[in-house]
Tab-separated table of C-alpha atoms in Angstrom:
chain	number	residue	atom	x	y	z
A	1434	UNK	CA	6.964	17.347	-0.092
A	1435	UNK	CA	4.056	15.558	1.502
A	1436	UNK	CA	3.026	12.452	-0.521
A	1437	UNK	CA	-0.302	12.581	-2.279
A	1438	UNK	CA	-3.174	10.519	-0.980
A	1439	UNK	CA	-4.428	7.566	-2.959
A	1440	UNK	CA	-7.792	8.276	-4.501
A	1441	UNK	CA	-10.611	6.271	-2.991
A	1442	UNK	CA	-14.341	6.135	-3.542
A	1443	UNK	CA	-16.495	7.615	-0.819
A	1444	UNK	CA	-18.033	5.234	1.720
A	1445	UNK	CA	-16.204	2.203	0.279
A	1446	UNK	CA	-13.258	0.529	1.959
A	1447	UNK	CA	-10.928	0.670	-1.047
A	1448	UNK	CA	-7.706	1.678	0.665
A	1449	UNK	CA	-5.214	-1.066	-0.176
A	1450	UNK	CA	-2.118	0.543	1.265
A	1451	UNK	CA	-1.065	3.298	3.617
A	1452	UNK	CA	1.601	5.942	3.305
A	1453	UNK	CA	3.954	6.261	6.271
A	1454	UNK	CA	4.787	9.953	6.244
A	1455	UNK	CA	7.531	9.553	8.824
A	1456	UNK	CA	9.615	12.721	8.977
A	1457	UNK	CA	8.485	14.208	5.679
A	1458	UNK	CA	8.307	17.657	7.299
A	1459	UNK	CA	12.125	17.615	7.624
A	1460	UNK	CA	13.222	17.169	3.986
A	1461	UNK	CA	16.694	18.650	4.513
A	1462	UNK	CA	17.450	16.263	7.385
A	1463	UNK	CA	16.635	12.961	5.680
A	1464	UNK	CA	20.287	11.980	5.278
A	1465	UNK	CA	21.091	12.932	8.872
A	1466	UNK	CA	18.057	11.041	10.224
A	1467	UNK	CA	19.018	7.988	8.178
A	1468	UNK	CA	22.471	8.004	9.734
A	1469	UNK	CA	21.107	8.508	13.241
A	1470	UNK	CA	18.651	5.604	12.958
A	1471	UNK	CA	21.351	3.361	11.479
A	1472	UNK	CA	23.831	4.124	14.277
A	1473	UNK	CA	21.182	3.781	17.000
A	1474	UNK	CA	20.038	0.442	15.575
A	1475	UNK	CA	23.620	-0.858	15.577
A	1476	UNK	CA	24.095	0.323	19.176
A	1477	UNK	CA	20.907	-1.429	20.293
A	1478	UNK	CA	21.741	-4.708	18.539
A	1479	UNK	CA	25.404	-4.686	19.607
A	1480	UNK	CA	24.745	-3.624	23.208
A	1481	UNK	CA	21.977	-6.127	23.825
A	1482	UNK	CA	23.918	-8.896	22.040
A	1483	UNK	CA	26.807	-8.257	24.435
A	1484	UNK	CA	24.464	-8.647	27.383
A	1485	UNK	CA	23.193	-11.951	25.968
A	1486	UNK	CA	26.742	-13.161	25.289
A	1487	UNK	CA	28.113	-12.507	28.764
A	1488	UNK	CA	25.078	-13.941	30.554
A	1489	UNK	CA	25.443	-17.143	28.550
A	1490	UNK	CA	29.228	-17.463	28.785
A	1491	UNK	CA	30.130	-16.151	32.251
A	1492	UNK	CA	29.733	-18.580	35.149
A	1493	UNK	CA	29.242	-15.703	37.605
A	1494	UNK	CA	26.052	-14.719	35.797
A	1495	UNK	CA	24.350	-18.118	35.894
A	1496	UNK	CA	21.593	-16.777	38.107
A	1497	UNK	CA	17.860	-16.120	37.549
A	1498	UNK	CA	18.357	-12.334	37.485
A	1499	UNK	CA	20.725	-12.571	34.503
A	1500	UNK	CA	18.685	-15.317	32.845
A	1501	UNK	CA	15.793	-12.860	32.715
A	1502	UNK	CA	18.124	-10.077	31.596
A	1503	UNK	CA	19.337	-12.157	28.631
A	1504	UNK	CA	15.763	-12.742	27.494
A	1505	UNK	CA	14.927	-9.079	27.996
A	1506	UNK	CA	17.854	-8.121	25.762
A	1507	UNK	CA	16.647	-10.614	23.134
A	1508	UNK	CA	13.215	-9.011	23.273
A	1509	UNK	CA	14.740	-5.550	22.827
A	1510	UNK	CA	16.521	-6.625	19.634
A	1511	UNK	CA	13.306	-8.116	18.223
A	1512	UNK	CA	11.284	-5.103	19.375
A	1513	UNK	CA	13.372	-2.498	17.533
A	1514	UNK	CA	13.760	-4.767	14.483
A	1515	UNK	CA	10.014	-4.561	13.896
A	1516	UNK	CA	10.150	-0.806	13.258
A	1517	UNK	CA	13.649	0.624	12.709
A	1518	UNK	CA	14.664	-1.262	9.511
A	1519	UNK	CA	11.407	-0.168	7.835
A	1520	UNK	CA	12.040	3.425	8.931
A	1521	UNK	CA	15.518	3.336	7.382
A	1522	UNK	CA	14.259	1.803	4.124
A	1523	UNK	CA	11.550	4.472	3.844
A	1524	UNK	CA	14.129	7.228	4.326
A	1525	UNK	CA	16.651	5.696	1.930
A	1526	UNK	CA	14.179	4.978	-0.879
A	1527	UNK	CA	11.613	7.730	-0.166
A	1528	UNK	CA	8.994	5.069	-0.941
A	1529	UNK	CA	6.663	5.364	2.014
A	1530	UNK	CA	3.897	2.973	0.999
A	1531	UNK	CA	3.018	-0.066	3.105
A	1532	UNK	CA	0.253	-2.553	2.355
A	1533	UNK	CA	-2.587	-3.171	4.797
A	1534	UNK	CA	-1.252	-6.685	5.446
A	1535	UNK	CA	2.298	-5.476	6.113
A	1536	UNK	CA	0.969	-2.673	8.324
A	1537	UNK	CA	-1.175	-5.108	10.313
A	1538	UNK	CA	1.769	-7.513	10.637
A	1539	UNK	CA	4.078	-4.771	11.885
A	1540	UNK	CA	1.511	-3.554	14.412
A	1541	UNK	CA	0.767	-7.071	15.621
A	1542	UNK	CA	4.416	-7.991	16.230
A	1543	UNK	CA	5.095	-4.602	17.791
A	1544	UNK	CA	2.341	-5.084	20.367
A	1545	UNK	CA	3.115	-8.759	20.977
A	1546	UNK	CA	6.733	-7.894	21.757
A	1547	UNK	CA	5.711	-4.843	23.785
A	1548	UNK	CA	3.400	-7.043	25.843
A	1549	UNK	CA	6.204	-9.564	26.298
A	1550	UNK	CA	8.490	-6.822	27.611
A	1551	UNK	CA	5.818	-5.660	30.031
A	1552	UNK	CA	5.287	-9.174	31.385
A	1553	UNK	CA	9.006	-9.936	31.553
A	1554	UNK	CA	9.688	-6.732	33.491
A	1555	UNK	CA	6.998	-7.898	35.908
A	1556	UNK	CA	8.676	-11.311	36.211
A	1557	UNK	CA	12.021	-9.594	36.850
A	1558	UNK	CA	10.489	-7.526	39.644
A	1559	UNK	CA	9.094	-10.718	41.187
A	1560	UNK	CA	12.599	-12.198	41.069
A	1561	UNK	CA	13.990	-9.159	42.908
A	1562	UNK	CA	11.126	-9.314	45.428
A	1563	UNK	CA	11.876	-12.934	46.329
A	1564	UNK	CA	15.648	-12.328	46.426
A	1565	UNK	CA	15.394	-9.377	48.824
A	1566	UNK	CA	12.266	-10.068	50.849
A	1567	UNK	CA	12.607	-13.876	51.123
A	1568	UNK	CA	16.298	-14.618	50.542
A	1569	UNK	CA	16.242	-17.990	52.303
A	1570	UNK	CA	13.447	-19.203	50.023
A	1571	UNK	CA	15.013	-17.740	46.868
A	1572	UNK	CA	16.778	-20.897	45.550
A	1573	UNK	CA	13.628	-22.937	46.096
A	1574	UNK	CA	11.132	-20.420	44.667
A	1575	UNK	CA	13.207	-19.210	41.717
A	1576	UNK	CA	14.292	-22.648	40.567
A	1577	UNK	CA	15.233	-23.239	36.895
A	1578	UNK	CA	11.817	-24.679	36.050
A	1579	UNK	CA	9.991	-21.633	37.489
A	1580	UNK	CA	12.322	-19.248	35.618
A	1581	UNK	CA	11.685	-21.014	32.309
A	1582	UNK	CA	7.931	-20.968	32.926
A	1583	UNK	CA	7.979	-17.229	33.643
A	1584	UNK	CA	10.010	-16.516	30.502
A	1585	UNK	CA	7.796	-18.664	28.255
A	1586	UNK	CA	4.712	-17.017	29.739
A	1587	UNK	CA	6.190	-13.578	29.072
A	1588	UNK	CA	7.086	-14.376	25.466
A	1589	UNK	CA	3.803	-15.984	24.447
A	1590	UNK	CA	0.972	-14.909	26.785
A	1591	UNK	CA	0.257	-11.703	24.890
A	1592	UNK	CA	-0.049	-13.329	21.460
A	1593	UNK	CA	-3.782	-14.233	21.485
A	1594	UNK	CA	-4.826	-10.829	22.860
A	1595	UNK	CA	-2.735	-8.789	20.439
A	1596	UNK	CA	-3.597	-10.896	17.389
A	1597	UNK	CA	-7.297	-10.463	18.205
A	1598	UNK	CA	-6.870	-6.727	18.742
A	1599	UNK	CA	-5.012	-6.326	15.442
A	1600	UNK	CA	-7.746	-8.226	13.603
A	1601	UNK	CA	-10.378	-5.953	15.159
A	1602	UNK	CA	-8.544	-2.770	14.184
A	1603	UNK	CA	-7.987	-3.856	10.598
A	1604	UNK	CA	-11.575	-5.021	10.236
A	1605	UNK	CA	-12.509	-1.333	10.272
A	1606	UNK	CA	-13.320	0.440	7.026
A	1607	UNK	CA	-10.611	2.747	5.691
A	1608	UNK	CA	-12.376	4.757	3.044
A	1609	UNK	CA	-10.786	8.191	3.177
A	1610	UNK	CA	-7.261	9.432	3.786
A	1611	UNK	CA	-4.546	6.788	3.734
A	1612	UNK	CA	-1.653	8.851	5.126
A	1613	UNK	CA	-0.257	7.738	8.492
A	1614	UNK	CA	1.472	10.749	10.047
A	1615	UNK	CA	3.879	8.510	11.901
A	1616	UNK	CA	7.053	6.500	11.221
A	1617	UNK	CA	5.486	3.071	11.803
A	1618	UNK	CA	2.032	1.504	11.999
A	1619	UNK	CA	1.097	2.535	15.516
A	1620	UNK	CA	-2.427	2.241	16.835
A	1621	UNK	CA	-3.527	5.878	17.469
A	1622	UNK	CA	-2.788	7.170	13.929
A	1623	UNK	CA	-4.365	4.054	12.371
A	1624	UNK	CA	-7.612	4.536	14.293
A	1625	UNK	CA	-7.692	8.176	13.161
A	1626	UNK	CA	-7.962	6.982	9.554
A	1627	UNK	CA	-10.905	4.659	10.150
A	1628	UNK	CA	-14.382	5.549	8.923
A	1629	UNK	CA	-17.446	5.577	11.132
A	1630	UNK	CA	-17.732	5.193	14.880
A	1631	UNK	CA	-14.583	3.770	16.477
A	1632	UNK	CA	-15.649	4.162	20.112
A	1633	UNK	CA	-15.920	0.430	20.866
A	1634	UNK	CA	-12.563	-0.251	19.244
A	1635	UNK	CA	-10.944	2.514	21.272
A	1636	UNK	CA	-12.553	1.115	24.402
A	1637	UNK	CA	-11.174	-2.350	23.639
A	1638	UNK	CA	-7.729	-0.789	23.199
A	1639	UNK	CA	-7.919	0.741	26.679
A	1640	UNK	CA	-9.003	-2.623	28.125
A	1641	UNK	CA	-6.073	-4.396	26.480
A	1642	UNK	CA	-3.607	-1.723	27.623
A	1643	UNK	CA	-4.883	-2.129	31.184
A	1644	UNK	CA	-4.515	-5.923	30.990
A	1645	UNK	CA	-1.033	-6.052	29.486
A	1646	UNK	CA	0.365	-2.740	30.718
A	1647	UNK	CA	-1.334	-1.268	33.762
A	1648	UNK	CA	-1.772	-4.508	35.718
A	1649	UNK	CA	1.886	-5.612	35.317
A	1650	UNK	CA	2.993	-2.095	36.245
A	1651	UNK	CA	0.841	-2.142	39.400
A	1652	UNK	CA	2.307	-5.530	40.350
A	1653	UNK	CA	5.802	-4.099	39.856
A	1654	UNK	CA	4.985	-1.099	42.050
A	1655	UNK	CA	3.595	-3.382	44.766
A	1656	UNK	CA	6.704	-5.557	44.593
A	1657	UNK	CA	9.008	-2.570	44.866
A	1658	UNK	CA	7.069	-1.041	47.725
A	1659	UNK	CA	7.749	-4.234	49.681
A	1660	UNK	CA	11.343	-4.334	48.463
A	1661	UNK	CA	11.991	-0.768	49.603
A	1662	UNK	CA	10.347	-1.455	52.956
A	1663	UNK	CA	12.570	-4.507	53.444
A	1664	UNK	CA	15.734	-2.654	52.394
A	1665	UNK	CA	15.059	0.228	54.770
A	1666	UNK	CA	14.713	-2.235	57.631
A	1667	UNK	CA	18.200	-3.686	57.065
A	1668	UNK	CA	20.509	-2.920	59.986
A	1669	UNK	CA	23.596	-1.760	58.075
A	1670	UNK	CA	24.149	0.944	55.479
A	1671	UNK	CA	26.312	-1.379	53.378
A	1672	UNK	CA	23.528	-3.954	53.325
A	1673	UNK	CA	21.002	-1.341	52.229
A	1674	UNK	CA	23.358	-0.067	49.525
A	1675	UNK	CA	23.998	-3.562	48.167
A	1676	UNK	CA	20.280	-4.383	48.094
A	1677	UNK	CA	19.411	-1.136	46.324
A	1678	UNK	CA	22.130	-1.724	43.723
A	1679	UNK	CA	20.635	-5.083	42.715
A	1680	UNK	CA	17.273	-3.588	41.771
A	1681	UNK	CA	17.892	0.079	40.888
A	1682	UNK	CA	18.753	-0.673	37.251
A	1683	UNK	CA	15.580	-2.663	36.735
A	1684	UNK	CA	13.451	-0.010	38.388
A	1685	UNK	CA	14.928	2.694	36.137
A	1686	UNK	CA	14.155	0.640	33.008
A	1687	UNK	CA	10.592	0.061	34.281
A	1688	UNK	CA	10.015	3.790	34.732
A	1689	UNK	CA	11.397	4.614	31.271
A	1690	UNK	CA	9.358	1.942	29.490
A	1691	UNK	CA	6.025	2.259	31.282
A	1692	UNK	CA	6.238	6.034	31.698
A	1693	UNK	CA	6.519	6.891	28.015
A	1694	UNK	CA	4.157	4.118	26.856
A	1695	UNK	CA	1.424	5.067	29.335
A	1696	UNK	CA	1.520	8.713	28.248
A	1697	UNK	CA	1.147	7.563	24.649
A	1698	UNK	CA	-1.732	5.099	25.047
A	1699	UNK	CA	-3.707	6.425	28.001
A	1700	UNK	CA	-4.228	9.890	26.568
A	1701	UNK	CA	-7.700	10.482	25.084
A	1702	UNK	CA	-7.974	10.589	21.310
A	1703	UNK	CA	-8.602	14.363	21.365
A	1704	UNK	CA	-5.203	14.925	23.011
A	1705	UNK	CA	-3.193	13.084	20.364
A	1706	UNK	CA	-1.092	15.105	17.933
A	1707	UNK	CA	1.299	13.787	15.311
A	1708	UNK	CA	4.344	15.596	16.672
A	1709	UNK	CA	3.851	14.548	20.303
A	1710	UNK	CA	2.972	10.980	19.299
A	1711	UNK	CA	6.190	10.680	17.297
A	1712	UNK	CA	8.233	12.055	20.176
A	1713	UNK	CA	6.892	9.597	22.747
A	1714	UNK	CA	7.028	6.731	20.257
A	1715	UNK	CA	10.697	7.472	19.566
A	1716	UNK	CA	11.325	7.356	23.289
A	1717	UNK	CA	9.860	3.943	24.082
A	1718	UNK	CA	10.635	2.268	20.746
A	1719	UNK	CA	14.226	3.434	20.255
A	1720	UNK	CA	15.682	5.562	23.068
A	1721	UNK	CA	14.820	3.194	25.928
A	1722	UNK	CA	16.161	0.039	24.179
A	1723	UNK	CA	19.369	1.955	23.395
A	1724	UNK	CA	19.958	2.921	27.028
A	1725	UNK	CA	18.964	-0.394	28.615
A	1726	UNK	CA	22.364	-2.128	28.080
A	1727	UNK	CA	24.122	0.954	29.457
A	1728	UNK	CA	21.834	1.087	32.490
A	1729	UNK	CA	22.377	-2.575	33.323
A	1730	UNK	CA	26.123	-2.595	32.637
A	1731	UNK	CA	27.147	0.679	34.272
A	1732	UNK	CA	25.127	0.021	37.427
A	1733	UNK	CA	26.035	-3.643	37.904
A	1734	UNK	CA	29.523	-4.646	39.079
A	1735	UNK	CA	29.139	-8.269	37.989
A	1736	UNK	CA	28.157	-7.234	34.466
A	1737	UNK	CA	31.120	-4.851	34.295
A	1738	UNK	CA	33.447	-7.613	35.494
A	1739	UNK	CA	32.039	-10.021	32.897
A	1740	UNK	CA	32.577	-7.449	30.137
A	1741	UNK	CA	36.189	-6.942	31.250
A	1742	UNK	CA	36.809	-10.695	31.153
A	1743	UNK	CA	35.240	-10.877	27.706
A	1744	UNK	CA	37.337	-8.093	26.190
A	1745	UNK	CA	40.559	-8.312	28.162
A	1746	UNK	CA	40.574	-12.018	29.059
A	1747	UNK	CA	41.478	-11.217	32.654
């Protein structure tokens, strides 16, 4: 049964908490969904932890590409931990309430980490660009200091923007319905609950998405256009195959992450629906992080070799 709304006085911002409806429309599947989320969460944490472990312990992976991959896996664990544990608790307890402060905190960390992933994927594409297009300069350009700077920039550059955006969103008046038809505090369903004109806030959201999402994606596309051009100019088929194999995994992850997120946040408000929003949110918050370790391990011979050494001590 759909939870009842908290009574509020008209035209007064008295909403003190929201109700995350989650998957209330599937009452007979709550136990199944709980199990699915629990298993998926374990897969994400275990898979990405393995990636971190082998990149730290295996001498063959002491290269910038795998340094970035280890940090990307760390980000993935943090990213899913912002939303999935709360989803599981809500399903287990059937207590769907979340305070405004907790909702704002969840949204803020979700977007900070999402921005960090976007920037780190851009840094990883730059690494592949230098390695393939300027191989002789690669050791000099991608030196340890530069790699650390790129990682620190990816982790922390989005914080001021996303903290400011979160403060702006939660400065709105919420004086009507308090039910969020979603499984976490995402931006589109929160804005739907705000009173009054939200046009400027929606506009600021688009600006932020362009800054932290569209621009990094464009830079990645530019990098890969040059990478592909360079690969196609290689004289041998084996050389082209080897070059493609070093960047195909990253490109696939980029398409999964940016593709689903862009559909979610670049659609106009009138095109948003609860069901579609949940579907796309599930994809970029849970499905993509679950497949990332598989994509990088199954398509990378050095990662496979490192995993064999870890488990079989060969």
